[in-house]
């Protein structure tokens, strides 16, 4: 016997289901009154409005050769995703079936100053809007940890109640739920033909012209027209620019990041979708992310990825953040730029290199790149913000003869001459910054002295069109739509502008207030671009293989040279947190060279050699020799270094175990294996998903498998992904962990935050901290600044492979290709399958990466379960994302041998501002097979159990919410003759008598408890509370033999330590409680009897 304080208690809680004791009932008026209170208060409408046509926000994108993807939204569940289409005027119509999704995001209105008093247009979020969300006092009792009081007379206080810029995760109003997002692919389209299409659920018909296919030589009277715009928003200027671009009749359009400026108020995406429908439903777009998709609002790109699909799989990419597409004579390369690592070992760099190597300049001679943050910008705003990326990629773009680069970010317009290394160069790309589509932040001012490479610049708003005539000639034209007039200054000291939409405000005699550019009165910038492949041989470079076939991954090309020695003399396998591909000295010297040459050179003309002049006084001379153009490590090269790298303790985490004191790594067979973090999940009954991770690109997503003892004769092929997140160590417990881990490595954090060692002070990305201890305070609302080139974590390559048609309760062996190891597992019993001699075993765990976590995992494995459910809060990475990789390594012995069904907790949804992206990318769940539109909720049948997983409080639970609508649908179709046991798992408990998280889920309880009672839910598993508690069967806070047994088991050992103290006296519904750490086992014997057993570990 042992105890964590107080008297010794038994080390087990063991109770068969039928033995539940009857105790005196209690009354709890808070939950009973909650529904009435909620109905009396107008809930905030976060964009789930109804329109006359059930179909809204229609837009189209390019998907693959001869394919267009149609995306549209509906507010009601159950609407068809199908789209009818055909050539205009033809009676022959086809139907494309689609699929539907919905997503949830934490409300994080981080851009306070501009949202309340924008630089242009109307306020995005008023004090009252936010107060309606933050103030829960009208619907919750004071005893609830979700209770917040905002006086009606002082709604502005709501901003001070935010948690590092976000609504607190405990708030039941804290989560935006998207409409239902439908996508359908129209296939077999004929280039140049006009098509009509109609979502079957709607009443409206739309038209578009299919853009020309790759290599199509334009007719003299029908050149390829490409519209370009960026930094749009939802102001009256945004709308005018959209209408103007539509009038330019482009065949296809590029939108170079920063679409909506929702900035954490996600319903703005719905406003944008409706406002831009006239253009985007008729002209297919290729889009990229900007800072307002990735960082502002802590969105992590989630809204953009769900709503604006891009053809990344068709171009052999592992991420929607980087992809390419061929249209006519143009190859368009689309990348995130500064919003993902760009170093030599990064997936972004690897994809760019492989894509450029494959170029077929015979079919697509024009090479165009779009990314958000400009390299060439002579405005004070965002000045030199992308120096690190420029250092990493400019040589590559020059080597492969990039013709044009489009950027946004700067809310003005600027065009360069052809330029390379900050001086005019006829063989360099032309850079066009066009972030002037009208967003609410207003124009970028003032301009610096105009450098020699800058051809035209103006702080007005407009859009452009690129007209490609043939393989050598194209025209570019930017047209002004609006000048804006300054009218005041906000309380935050920011200038504010207005546009009346008519007259002189758009005429040839207008200019934007404060515009100091030489071209401020000019309404059009037009230039003819000539590709000279004789003078610039790089413009013909490429293997000629072109894009891979649709749905296939691109293998690295043999022509790519490998470095003689690893970069910087040390191996850098993997995308280390905040790490780059070049050492600090090389980066700083290269950046300094960029700065020294930027304004010290003058070109006599665009087509003549530039003449160097003396560098400006006080500058660094331009004698720096750039680092050699080394290439990233390939798969075989990576494999050679893995053993030594791991033994030396370098690891991808670079000393960031934070006291992870288990057996460190298995320095044996596993350490020589390029395959890591192997784990199992489920796609559907009989289909097991194998997930594994690799650090180097090129590893096949293939798994050999077979029944144990037989030859591994079956081969399954899957797909590979990688994802990017902004580094947001938001949890203060990272700084001083209560249990089990060393504090977050402040020196490591300081090396990320402090960019002064690699960037000049003139760069907007420059940040200097004097002491390591200052790093924590230098974060911006809990996150590394989006401008920081090291502020983004890049995951390893995540491979998922489905092993189909497996027999139940059969032992299988499997081996990922490239692995030196074989793994085994036993498939769980099929739904409805029962064998009295083999009771079904199901366990639960809630984890972290402490030594207690490891002990809990070992105990779980010793139970020999058929299935594991993990009720949220996996890694406790909390924005320090490499801890997901530690967790994956640590849990591999368990999770590679038994399938897991998990749900999100607050540490997936809110802490670290992940928006569930790590969970969704790494731990697939069977949501599609259970009729769900979101991986946050799903169900699965195993043995005599129907297991439901839902997010609970981390998504809306009220009527009309997708969570409740799906839950009702799933409960209605349960077949209790096959699966008599009904088990639900979600993270935040309804029944907890601990003072931690007290009453935090009252809203979800009020919304869902009657449903659980109506459909006879037997067991509910929860986490969140870092202790253990089991209830008697209970309903509405009264012991009820027909109620549900609630088991809170968030005690697997995470670094936050135990939850204390307990409320006194113990409620009548509470049967057992203890603040220790452990795990549990549910053994199901038949349709009426089961055993539950919790065992203490520590």
mmCIF file of N, CA and C in Angstrom, residues 350 421 434 601 1057-1058:
data_model
loop_
_atom_site.group_PDB
_atom_site.id
_atom_site.type_symbol
_atom_site.label_atom_id
_atom_site.label_comp_id
_atom_site.label_asym_id
_atom_site.label_seq_id
_atom_site.Cartn_x
_atom_site.Cartn_y
_atom_site.Cartn_z
ATOM 1 N N UNK A 350 13.298 20.571 -50.161
ATOM 2 C CA UNK A 350 13.379 19.315 -50.895
ATOM 3 C C UNK A 350 12.366 19.285 -52.038
ATOM 4 N N UNK A 421 20.619 38.746 -56.201
ATOM 5 C CA UNK A 421 21.513 39.233 -55.146
ATOM 6 C C UNK A 421 21.496 40.752 -55.052
ATOM 7 N N UNK A 434 2.316 42.365 -54.714
ATOM 8 C CA UNK A 434 0.967 42.807 -55.087
ATOM 9 C C UNK A 434 -0.008 42.527 -53.935
ATOM 10 N N UNK A 601 24.663 49.619 -55.439
ATOM 11 C CA UNK A 601 24.949 49.286 -56.832
ATOM 12 C C UNK A 601 23.996 50.030 -57.761
ATOM 13 N N UNK A 1057 1.432 17.001 -13.069
ATOM 14 C CA UNK A 1057 1.297 16.467 -11.723
ATOM 15 C C UNK A 1057 -0.143 16.155 -11.354
ATOM 16 N N UNK A 1058 -0.362 15.701 -10.115
ATOM 17 C CA UNK A 1058 -1.697 15.253 -9.700
ATOM 18 C C UNK A 1058 -2.646 16.421 -9.437
#
